[in-house]
Structure formats: C-alpha cells, structure tokens
Short mmCIF file of C-alpha atoms and ligand atoms in Angstrom, two decimals:
data_model
loop_
_atom_site.label_atom_id
_atom_site.label_comp_id
_atom_site.label_asym_id
_atom_site.label_seq_id
_atom_site.Cartn_x
_atom_site.Cartn_y
_atom_site.Cartn_z
CA MET A 1 10.92 26.86 1.72
CA ASN A 2 13.57 24.42 -0.04
CA VAL A 3 12.27 20.91 0.67
CA ALA A 4 14.61 17.51 0.03
CA VAL A 5 12.05 14.23 -0.45
CA VAL A 6 14.11 11.30 -0.05
CA GLY A 7 12.46 8.63 -1.92
CA GLY A 8 10.55 8.22 -5.39
CA GLY A 9 8.20 5.77 -4.61
CA ALA A 10 3.87 7.02 -4.42
CA VAL A 11 4.21 8.37 -1.16
CA GLY A 12 7.73 10.56 -1.95
CA LEU A 13 6.38 11.48 -5.28
CA SER A 14 3.15 12.65 -4.26
CA THR A 15 4.23 14.08 -0.92
CA ALA A 16 6.45 16.20 -3.61
CA LEU A 17 3.60 16.92 -5.95
CA ALA A 18 1.95 18.13 -3.07
CA LEU A 19 4.74 20.00 -2.10
CA ALA A 20 5.50 21.86 -5.26
CA ARG A 21 1.56 22.50 -6.35
CA HIS A 22 1.86 24.85 -2.35
CA GLY A 23 5.17 26.66 -3.98
CA ALA A 24 7.50 25.43 -1.99
CA SER A 25 11.60 24.64 -3.96
CA VAL A 26 11.34 20.40 -3.90
CA THR A 27 13.88 18.30 -5.01
CA VAL A 28 13.55 14.60 -5.33
CA PHE A 29 16.14 12.09 -4.42
CA GLU A 30 15.70 8.03 -5.21
CA ARG A 31 18.86 6.22 -5.34
CA ASP A 32 17.82 4.03 -8.48
CA GLU A 33 15.14 4.53 -10.54
CA LEU A 34 11.55 5.82 -10.23
CA GLY A 35 8.98 3.04 -8.66
CA SER A 36 12.09 0.85 -8.18
CA GLY A 37 10.77 -0.12 -4.14
CA ALA A 38 7.75 -1.61 -3.08
CA SER A 39 5.51 0.92 -5.90
CA GLY A 40 6.28 -0.51 -8.28
CA LEU A 41 5.79 -3.64 -7.41
CA ALA A 42 2.36 -3.27 -5.42
CA ALA A 43 -1.20 -5.25 -7.25
CA GLY A 44 -3.12 -1.75 -7.52
CA LEU A 45 -5.70 -2.86 -5.52
CA CYS A 46 -7.51 0.70 -4.38
CA TYR A 47 -10.75 0.64 -2.46
CA ASP A 48 -12.61 2.64 0.65
CA ALA A 49 -14.22 -0.56 1.69
CA PHE A 50 -12.52 0.67 5.68
CA ALA A 51 -14.98 -0.18 8.50
CA ASP A 52 -12.53 2.88 10.96
CA ASP A 53 -13.74 5.96 10.18
CA VAL A 54 -10.16 7.31 9.76
CA ASP A 55 -9.11 4.78 7.19
CA ALA A 56 -12.03 5.82 5.66
CA ALA A 57 -11.59 9.31 5.39
CA VAL A 58 -8.12 8.95 4.28
CA ALA A 59 -9.44 6.47 1.64
CA ALA A 60 -12.12 8.87 -0.06
CA ASP A 61 -9.52 11.81 -0.04
CA ALA A 62 -7.09 9.42 -1.83
CA LEU A 63 -9.51 8.10 -4.09
CA ALA A 64 -10.54 10.98 -5.30
CA ARG A 65 -7.16 12.10 -5.62
CA TYR A 66 -7.14 9.33 -8.38
CA ARG A 67 -10.06 9.99 -9.70
CA ASP A 68 -8.81 14.17 -10.61
CA LEU A 69 -5.35 12.19 -12.03
CA ASN A 70 -6.97 9.77 -14.13
CA LEU A 71 -5.72 7.13 -12.50
CA PHE A 72 -8.21 5.19 -11.02
CA GLU A 73 -9.95 2.74 -12.81
CA PRO A 74 -13.30 0.99 -11.42
CA HIS A 75 -13.88 -2.18 -10.61
CA PRO A 76 -15.93 -4.25 -7.28
CA TYR A 77 -13.76 -5.66 -4.99
CA VAL A 78 -15.36 -8.93 -2.82
CA TRP A 79 -14.15 -10.37 0.00
CA VAL A 80 -15.54 -13.60 0.96
CA ALA A 81 -15.49 -15.73 4.59
CA ARG A 82 -15.28 -19.11 4.84
CA ASN A 83 -15.83 -20.08 8.35
CA GLU A 84 -17.99 -18.44 11.74
CA SER A 85 -15.78 -16.64 12.74
CA ASP A 86 -14.83 -14.65 9.47
CA ALA A 87 -17.63 -14.36 9.13
CA THR A 88 -18.71 -12.58 11.94
CA ALA A 89 -15.82 -10.13 11.19
CA VAL A 90 -17.06 -9.81 7.59
CA ARG A 91 -20.72 -8.73 8.65
CA GLU A 92 -19.22 -6.36 11.49
CA GLN A 93 -16.75 -5.08 8.72
CA ILE A 94 -19.68 -4.14 6.38
CA ALA A 95 -21.62 -2.25 9.13
CA GLY A 96 -18.40 0.11 9.92
CA MET A 97 -18.37 0.53 6.78
CA GLN A 98 -22.10 1.76 5.91
CA ARG A 99 -21.95 3.75 8.93
CA ASN A 100 -18.61 5.34 7.08
CA GLY A 101 -21.06 6.02 3.85
CA ILE A 102 -19.00 3.53 2.03
CA ALA A 103 -20.54 1.29 -0.96
CA ALA A 104 -20.57 -2.15 0.52
CA THR A 105 -23.29 -4.76 1.20
CA ALA A 106 -22.88 -7.86 2.75
CA LEU A 107 -24.19 -10.65 -0.34
CA THR A 108 -25.62 -14.73 -0.04
CA PRO A 109 -23.37 -17.33 -1.88
CA THR A 110 -25.90 -17.11 -3.98
CA GLU A 111 -26.05 -13.70 -4.33
CA LEU A 112 -22.36 -13.68 -5.52
CA GLY A 113 -22.68 -16.85 -7.45
CA ASP A 114 -25.34 -14.72 -9.61
CA ARG A 115 -23.26 -12.19 -9.84
CA TYR A 116 -20.19 -13.91 -10.82
CA PRO A 117 -20.88 -17.21 -12.11
CA ALA A 118 -17.62 -18.19 -12.83
CA LEU A 119 -16.98 -18.63 -8.83
CA ASP A 120 -16.86 -21.05 -6.82
CA ILE A 121 -19.14 -20.52 -4.08
CA SER A 122 -18.87 -23.82 -1.91
CA GLY A 123 -17.52 -22.99 0.96
CA ILE A 124 -18.35 -20.10 1.46
CA GLU A 125 -20.43 -18.44 3.93
CA ILE A 126 -20.08 -14.33 3.21
CA ALA A 127 -19.12 -12.40 1.18
CA GLY A 128 -18.96 -8.09 0.90
CA LEU A 129 -19.41 -6.57 -1.63
CA ALA A 130 -17.44 -3.05 -1.66
CA ARG A 131 -19.02 -1.16 -5.03
CA ASP A 132 -16.54 2.04 -6.06
CA ALA A 133 -13.72 0.31 -5.24
CA GLY A 134 -10.50 0.26 -8.19
CA VAL A 135 -7.70 -0.37 -9.72
CA LEU A 136 -4.40 1.23 -10.44
CA ASP A 137 -1.62 0.65 -12.40
CA PRO A 138 1.59 1.18 -10.49
CA ASP A 139 3.58 2.18 -13.24
CA ALA A 140 1.42 4.48 -14.54
CA VAL A 141 1.07 5.94 -11.10
CA VAL A 142 4.55 6.62 -10.26
CA ALA A 143 4.72 8.40 -14.00
CA THR A 144 1.97 10.69 -13.47
CA LEU A 145 2.85 11.44 -9.92
CA ALA A 146 6.70 12.07 -11.19
CA GLU A 147 5.07 14.17 -14.50
CA GLN A 148 3.10 16.75 -12.45
CA ALA A 149 5.51 17.40 -9.82
CA GLN A 150 8.02 18.06 -12.62
CA SER A 151 5.36 20.38 -14.10
CA ASP A 152 4.39 22.11 -10.87
CA GLY A 153 8.15 22.88 -10.45
CA ALA A 154 9.88 19.90 -8.82
CA THR A 155 13.53 18.74 -9.40
CA ILE A 156 13.42 14.77 -9.43
CA GLU A 157 17.33 13.26 -9.50
CA THR A 158 17.56 9.28 -9.94
CA HIS A 159 20.61 7.46 -9.32
CA THR A 160 21.13 9.34 -6.18
CA PRO A 161 21.44 7.71 -2.88
CA VAL A 162 21.25 10.14 0.11
CA SER A 163 22.73 10.11 3.44
CA LEU A 164 21.43 12.34 6.15
CA SER A 165 24.50 14.48 8.00
CA SER A 166 21.81 15.83 10.06
CA PRO A 167 18.59 16.39 10.09
CA ARG A 168 17.97 18.83 7.29
CA THR A 169 21.03 18.39 5.69
CA VAL A 170 21.45 15.63 3.05
CA GLU A 171 24.57 14.20 1.57
CA THR A 172 24.79 12.89 -2.23
CA PRO A 173 27.83 11.26 -3.96
CA ALA A 174 27.84 14.60 -6.04
CA GLU A 175 26.96 17.25 -2.88
CA THR A 176 26.24 18.40 0.72
CA ARG A 177 22.63 20.46 0.73
CA THR A 178 21.06 22.04 3.93
CA LEU A 179 17.67 22.09 3.75
CA ASP A 180 14.59 23.87 5.63
CA ALA A 181 13.38 20.58 5.58
CA VAL A 182 13.91 16.86 4.53
CA VAL A 183 10.70 14.17 3.88
CA VAL A 184 11.67 11.07 3.86
CA ALA A 185 9.71 8.48 2.22
CA ALA A 186 12.29 5.91 1.72
CA GLY A 187 10.37 2.19 2.33
CA PRO A 188 12.49 0.26 5.11
CA GLN A 189 15.29 2.17 4.26
CA THR A 190 13.62 4.82 5.87
CA LYS A 191 14.76 3.49 9.44
CA PRO A 192 18.56 3.09 8.59
CA LEU A 193 18.43 6.86 7.04
CA VAL A 194 17.02 8.64 10.45
CA ALA A 195 18.76 6.05 12.44
CA ASP A 196 22.29 8.29 11.54
CA VAL A 197 20.87 11.41 13.46
CA GLY A 198 19.55 10.04 16.57
CA VAL A 199 16.09 9.28 15.33
CA SER A 200 14.84 5.16 16.25
CA LEU A 201 11.74 4.01 14.21
CA ALA A 202 9.55 1.17 15.35
CA LEU A 203 9.47 -0.28 11.51
CA LYS A 204 9.74 -3.79 10.26
CA ALA A 205 9.78 -5.32 7.27
CA TYR A 206 7.90 -8.07 5.53
CA ARG A 207 8.10 -10.09 1.69
CA ALA A 208 5.15 -9.67 -0.27
CA GLN A 209 5.05 -11.76 -3.49
CA ALA A 210 2.81 -11.85 -6.41
CA LEU A 211 2.05 -13.60 -9.08
CA VAL A 212 0.20 -12.26 -13.13
CA THR A 213 -1.82 -15.50 -14.23
CA ASP A 214 -1.64 -16.76 -18.06
CA PRO A 215 -4.97 -14.81 -19.60
CA VAL A 216 -8.34 -16.08 -18.01
CA ASP A 217 -11.87 -16.11 -20.01
CA ALA A 218 -13.85 -14.96 -16.67
CA THR A 219 -15.55 -11.69 -15.73
CA LEU A 220 -14.22 -11.61 -12.15
CA PRO A 221 -14.45 -8.81 -9.53
CA SER A 222 -11.30 -8.20 -7.25
CA PHE A 223 -10.79 -10.55 -4.64
CA TYR A 224 -9.75 -11.36 -1.00
CA ASP A 225 -10.26 -14.75 0.62
CA ALA A 226 -10.32 -13.73 4.47
CA THR A 227 -9.90 -17.14 5.56
CA ARG A 228 -7.38 -17.90 3.08
CA GLU A 229 -5.70 -14.97 2.92
CA PHE A 230 -5.07 -14.44 -0.75
CA TYR A 231 -5.97 -12.36 -2.80
CA TRP A 232 -6.43 -11.34 -6.76
CA ARG A 233 -7.41 -9.11 -9.26
CA PRO A 234 -8.21 -8.77 -12.72
CA LYS A 235 -5.21 -7.61 -14.50
CA ASP A 236 -5.92 -7.19 -18.50
CA ASP A 237 -6.84 -10.68 -19.24
CA ALA A 238 -5.58 -12.03 -16.10
CA LEU A 239 -5.34 -12.42 -12.42
CA LEU A 240 -3.06 -10.97 -10.08
CA VAL A 241 -2.64 -12.95 -7.40
CA GLY A 242 -1.12 -11.99 -4.28
CA ASN A 243 0.49 -12.70 -0.63
CA GLY A 244 2.55 -15.26 0.93
CA ALA A 245 3.82 -12.68 3.61
CA HIS A 246 6.66 -13.18 6.18
CA GLU A 247 8.85 -10.91 7.84
CA VAL A 248 12.56 -10.60 6.53
CA ASP A 249 15.71 -8.85 7.52
CA PRO A 250 15.31 -5.36 4.41
CA THR A 251 19.16 -5.69 3.86
CA ASP A 252 18.76 -9.80 3.01
CA TRP A 253 15.84 -10.82 1.06
CA ASN A 254 15.21 -12.56 -2.33
CA PRO A 255 13.09 -10.49 -4.72
CA ASP A 256 12.08 -13.45 -6.76
CA ALA A 257 8.61 -15.35 -5.64
CA ASP A 258 9.23 -18.90 -4.09
CA ALA A 259 7.87 -21.72 -5.57
CA GLU A 260 5.90 -22.51 -2.72
CA PHE A 261 3.78 -19.47 -3.70
CA ILE A 262 2.94 -19.74 -7.23
CA ASP A 263 2.07 -23.54 -7.01
CA ARG A 264 -0.58 -22.33 -3.85
CA SER A 265 -1.71 -19.62 -5.59
CA LEU A 266 -2.58 -21.65 -8.34
CA ASP A 267 -4.24 -23.82 -6.77
CA ARG A 268 -5.95 -21.00 -4.97
CA VAL A 269 -7.69 -19.97 -7.75
CA GLU A 270 -8.48 -23.39 -9.13
CA GLN A 271 -10.02 -24.06 -5.99
CA ALA A 272 -12.38 -20.61 -6.11
CA THR A 273 -12.92 -20.72 -9.42
CA ALA A 274 -12.50 -24.32 -11.47
CA LEU A 275 -10.40 -21.64 -13.74
CA GLY A 276 -6.94 -23.44 -13.99
CA PRO A 277 -4.41 -21.00 -15.00
CA ALA A 278 -0.57 -21.37 -15.27
CA CYS A 279 1.55 -18.91 -13.77
CA ASP A 280 2.99 -15.52 -16.35
CA ARG A 281 5.15 -14.14 -14.16
CA ALA A 282 5.83 -13.29 -10.43
CA TRP A 283 7.93 -11.60 -7.84
CA ALA A 284 8.29 -10.43 -4.25
CA GLY A 285 8.65 -6.67 -2.69
CA LEU A 286 9.19 -5.12 0.70
CA CYS A 287 6.64 -3.80 2.86
CA THR A 288 7.20 -1.95 6.06
CA ALA A 289 5.14 -2.66 9.02
CA THR A 290 4.62 -0.67 12.89
CA PRO A 291 3.66 -2.15 16.16
CA ASP A 292 -0.03 -1.38 15.66
CA GLY A 293 -0.56 -1.11 12.00
CA ALA A 294 -0.72 2.32 11.17
CA PRO A 295 2.24 3.99 9.31
CA LEU A 296 4.49 6.94 10.43
CA ALA A 297 3.92 9.63 9.22
CA GLY A 298 5.06 12.52 10.82
CA GLN A 299 7.70 15.13 12.20
CA VAL A 300 10.58 12.88 14.06
CA ALA A 301 13.23 16.07 14.62
CA ASP A 302 13.92 20.09 13.99
CA GLY A 303 13.22 20.12 10.15
CA LEU A 304 12.89 15.56 9.53
CA TRP A 305 10.09 14.04 8.34
CA VAL A 306 9.39 10.25 8.39
CA ALA A 307 6.72 8.61 5.57
CA THR A 308 6.89 4.71 5.90
CA GLY A 309 4.99 1.99 7.54
CA TRP A 310 2.17 1.28 5.30
CA GLN A 311 2.07 -2.07 5.86
CA GLY A 312 0.55 -3.48 2.38
CA HIS A 313 -1.88 -0.04 1.82
CA GLY A 314 0.63 2.62 0.57
CA LEU A 315 0.21 2.82 -2.86
CA MET A 316 -3.56 3.22 -2.27
CA ARG A 317 -3.34 5.76 0.03
CA ALA A 318 -0.74 7.90 -1.33
CA PRO A 319 -1.92 11.19 -3.06
CA ALA A 320 -4.05 11.67 0.63
CA MET A 321 -0.86 11.20 2.61
CA GLY A 322 1.42 13.17 0.58
CA GLU A 323 -1.09 16.32 1.36
CA TYR A 324 -1.25 15.38 4.56
CA LEU A 325 2.42 15.30 4.82
CA ALA A 326 2.93 18.41 3.03
CA ALA A 327 0.48 20.82 4.29
CA ASP A 328 2.50 18.89 8.22
CA VAL A 329 5.77 20.46 6.72
CA LEU A 330 4.59 24.19 4.89
CA GLY A 331 1.98 24.60 8.16
CA ARG A 332 -0.86 25.09 5.90
CA PRO A 333 -4.30 22.95 6.71
CA ASN A 334 -5.67 19.93 5.74
CA PRO A 335 -8.67 18.21 6.08
CA LEU A 336 -7.09 15.10 7.28
CA SER A 337 -5.21 17.17 10.09
CA GLU A 338 -8.45 16.58 12.10
CA TYR A 339 -8.29 13.00 12.48
CA LEU A 340 -4.68 12.20 11.63
CA PRO A 341 -1.81 13.47 13.44
CA ASP A 342 -2.66 11.42 16.91
CA ARG A 343 -2.88 8.22 14.82
CA VAL A 344 0.13 8.94 12.48
CA ASP A 345 2.59 10.41 14.52
CA PRO A 346 6.18 8.55 14.24
CA THR A 347 7.31 9.53 17.81
CA ARG A 348 3.86 7.25 19.73
CA PHE A 349 6.77 4.93 19.92
CA ASP A 350 10.51 5.03 20.84
CA GLY A 351 11.54 2.74 18.70
CA SER A 352 12.71 0.17 20.93
CA GLU A 353 9.12 -1.90 20.74
CA GLU A 354 9.75 -5.62 20.26
CA PHE A 355 6.77 -6.48 17.76
CA ALA A 356 6.26 -9.02 14.73
CA ALA A 357 5.46 -7.68 11.47
CA LEU A 358 2.49 -9.64 10.92
CA ASP A 359 0.27 -11.73 13.25
CA ASP A 360 0.43 -14.90 12.09
CA PRO A 361 1.97 -14.89 8.32
CA THR A 362 1.55 -18.56 7.63
CA ARG A 363 -2.83 -18.41 8.76
CA GLY A 364 -4.58 -19.97 6.23
CA TRP A 365 -2.26 -20.09 4.03
CA ASP A 366 -1.01 -23.67 5.35
CA GLU A 367 -4.35 -25.63 5.67
C1 FAD B 1 3.65 -7.56 -4.16
C2 FAD B 1 2.82 -6.55 -3.32
C3 FAD B 1 1.68 -6.22 -3.99
C4 FAD B 1 1.13 -4.93 -2.85
N1 FAD B 1 -0.23 -4.61 -3.64
C5 FAD B 1 -0.41 -3.19 -2.70
C6 FAD B 1 -1.98 -2.96 -3.17
O1 FAD B 1 -2.83 -3.80 -4.23
N2 FAD B 1 -2.22 -0.86 -2.92
C7 FAD B 1 -1.46 -1.08 -2.22
O2 FAD B 1 -1.84 0.53 -1.81
N3 FAD B 1 -0.07 -1.22 -1.92
C8 FAD B 1 0.88 -2.30 -2.07
N4 FAD B 1 1.34 -2.85 -1.80
C9 FAD B 1 1.93 -2.00 -1.01
C10 FAD B 1 2.70 -0.57 -1.62
O3 FAD B 1 3.76 -1.34 -2.53
C11 FAD B 1 3.34 0.28 -0.49
O4 FAD B 1 2.92 0.13 0.47
C12 FAD B 1 3.92 1.74 -1.51
O5 FAD B 1 4.29 0.91 -2.44
C13 FAD B 1 4.88 2.60 -0.31
O6 FAD B 1 5.46 3.80 -0.74
P1 FAD B 1 6.67 4.11 -1.07
O7 FAD B 1 6.45 5.20 -2.08
O8 FAD B 1 6.41 4.57 0.63
O9 FAD B 1 7.97 3.17 -1.17
P2 FAD B 1 8.69 2.68 -2.33
O10 FAD B 1 7.57 2.85 -3.13
O11 FAD B 1 9.05 1.55 -1.74
O12 FAD B 1 10.17 3.72 -2.22
C14 FAD B 1 10.71 3.98 -1.53
C15 FAD B 1 12.25 4.84 -2.37
O13 FAD B 1 13.14 4.86 -1.96
C16 FAD B 1 14.28 4.84 -2.59
N5 FAD B 1 15.55 4.78 -1.64
C17 FAD B 1 15.53 4.11 -0.44
N6 FAD B 1 17.08 4.40 0.27
C18 FAD B 1 17.04 5.43 -0.61
C19 FAD B 1 18.21 6.55 -0.24
N7 FAD B 1 19.07 6.03 0.53
N8 FAD B 1 18.13 7.37 -0.45
C20 FAD B 1 17.14 7.91 -1.98
N9 FAD B 1 16.46 6.99 -2.54
C21 FAD B 1 16.37 5.75 -1.83
C22 FAD B 1 14.08 3.06 -3.03
O14 FAD B 1 14.65 3.43 -4.20
C23 FAD B 1 12.70 3.35 -3.50
O15 FAD B 1 12.18 3.65 -4.82
C24 FAD B 1 1.71 -3.84 -2.67
C25 FAD B 1 3.59 -4.03 -2.17
C26 FAD B 1 3.82 -5.30 -2.51
C27 FAD B 1 5.35 -5.67 -2.35
#
C-alpha cells in the first residue's frame, strides 16, 4: 500500500513508523524541518495519570512504546489543589486512576513537604502523586521516530509543502502523486488542508507558552498546580515552566512568549518553592482543540485520514495513536480499536460547531 503522511511532527512520524513496520510504502512530507511545529516546542511531560479509562489505555500503550524506544525518562508527577472544589476534583481523579490500575496516591501537604522539602506547601489542600510518570526530550523523540521510520523503509521529504487536489492526491512544488491513502497530521494546518477537498473539521488553535529558567538547586517533581493552572518539569538542572494559553488565529500568532507570561511564571515558581530563578529562554507554540476535548483521528473521506486535536497531549500520546492510525489505514487489528473509534472519530462533528478552544483561559492565571 502506498501511503503519504503530511506533517513531520511526533504524530506524523509515529504513524509513518507504524505504517512502514507493517509493510506499507510510506512517504512523509514536511513543509519545513522535522519537529518544527508543536512537537519541537513541547514541554515533554509524559504520564499515565488519567482517571478516564480510555485516556489511561492510550497512555499505557504510548508509555510502553516510548520505553521500548528508550525515550522515556521516569520522573514523578505531582499535582496540587489549593481550594476545596479543586481538592474534591483531585480526590476523584486519584480514585479513578486507581480503578485504572495507575500508581497514583493522595498526599497530605505534610507528606508532600517531607518528600520534596524544596516545595512550599502553604496553601496546598491536597496533592496527587503519579509515581510512574516521566518526561520526554521532544528533539530526541522526533529524531528517533524519524530514524526508525527511515530504517523501516519510510522516505522523508522535508521542505516540501503539500496541498491536496483530491483525498488521495498530494501536490508538492515538484510533483503530483496519487496514493492508496493519505494521512494528514499537520497540526492546525490539517483543517485548511482537508477543507480543499471538501472536509470540514471542528478544530481550533490555541497558543501555549513555556520558558526555561536558570539552573535551580533543588530536587523537584514534575508539578501541576490545578488551582493556579501552571506547570513545570525539571529540565536538565533548570525548570521548564508552562501555561499562559489562549485561543488564536493559526495564521496570525506570535511565536515569542509574552513578557507578562514570563513575569507571572517566575512569580508562580517563587511562590511555590521560594526559589527565585530568572528566565533563560521562552517561546510559544500552537496546540489544537476540539469541541469535546478528544482528538480527531480517523478516516474522513475515501483514502483520507486526519490526526489532530490533541489538546496539549499530542507528544505523550503519539506512538500509541500512530499505531492506531496505521492499523486503521491498513485494516489491521489494534488493541486500542476496542476503545477508540467512537471517541476519536473525526466525523462525529460536522465542522460547523461553535466552541471555545479553552474553557476559561484566564482562570487562575489572573488571580
Ligand atoms: C508550549 C507547549 C508545550 C506542550 N507540552 C506538551 C507536553 O508536555 N506533553 C505533550 O504531550 N504535549 C505537549 N504539547 C502539545 C504537543 O506539542 C502537540 O500535541 C504535538 O506535538 C502534536 O504533534 P503533531 O505531530 O500532531 O503536530 P506538529 O508537531 O505541529 O506537526 C505538524 C507538522 O505539519 C507540518 N505541516 C503543516 N502544514 C503542512 C503542509 N501543508 N505540508 C507539509 N507539512 C505541513 C508542520 O510544519 C509541522 O511540522 C505542548 C505544546 C506546546 C506548544
């Protein structure tokens, strides 16, 4: 089977790798460099801490594949609540995770402080600890997936922007190619690309920001503050801090982080740790959103598949979703086919839905 994959991010490359391993003849078309979209800008959080059983099944599959590829670095993930309603949500999440067999436990603030003395526990009501979580290096993910896909026979063409002239026909600046199947994993660009062949997707873009601090001298977990809505993960000897998300037009957005985001993030770190690092570098990238928060991953027309709408979780899910999509394209069995088809079917929306990419992007941030 001849398959084109449009988009050389983690999802396109994972799909190409799985297709090539199952014997398809695959070409990846990337308009820029591999990983030049959201994948190369991601924070690299990767965890199994999901209360929902479908999300947990996808995470278990993805983490196992990342471990096999030697890309998963174990690192505990802690999330905290600072008010009663968020604390209730955290308790329910932990109960759901435990039902899914995930190594998640509740910690009192004192237990949290004993475990991580560098954390300032004042104001924290409860914490969750996911012991089997980890982190990924996004550049290593992209490079390894590309290398493995190529060693299994895939061809990768960078600096090759693609448009579609039919569901199975890709146009590059140099040629027109008709294939047995086309998978479009082009992030927010997936929507205009497939619109050219009459497919309307319920997809929006939002801009997420991140920064890396100067080195910090402390042992810290990956951390999400559910009340103040920001996160960090240790990165080398510094912290990568993120949030500051808001909906944007994907054709008109600023890839530089806002000064306000940088100031607030550093304040948040100082409040939560009493460490006062400065900002070393900062950036923004585009994430994709759907009306129900689940991705759009599946067939949309004869010979045409899409994979987008990851809601900020695309890197951690990529290898599982790539296998799932490849199996769908090739008509092969996949363990996730038991759970996923209805949840991620891109045709569950007709594309005319009105929705906001983020429920309330300023919640917590402006407190
Ligand atoms: C600041 C930030 C932090 C994040 N942190 C995390 C995290 O910790 N964990 C996590 O799991 N996720 C995280 N994400 C989300 C994650 O980055 C994305 O969900 C994931 O990378 C999506 O991968 P993708 O392959 O679908 O898309 P992308 O990586 O965006 O790849 C799409 C590719 O398609 C190419 N393309 C577009 N149009 C065309 C065309 N016409 N022809 C050819 N190529 C085209 C683009 O150049 C791009 O390389 C974060 C995102 C941001 C911005």
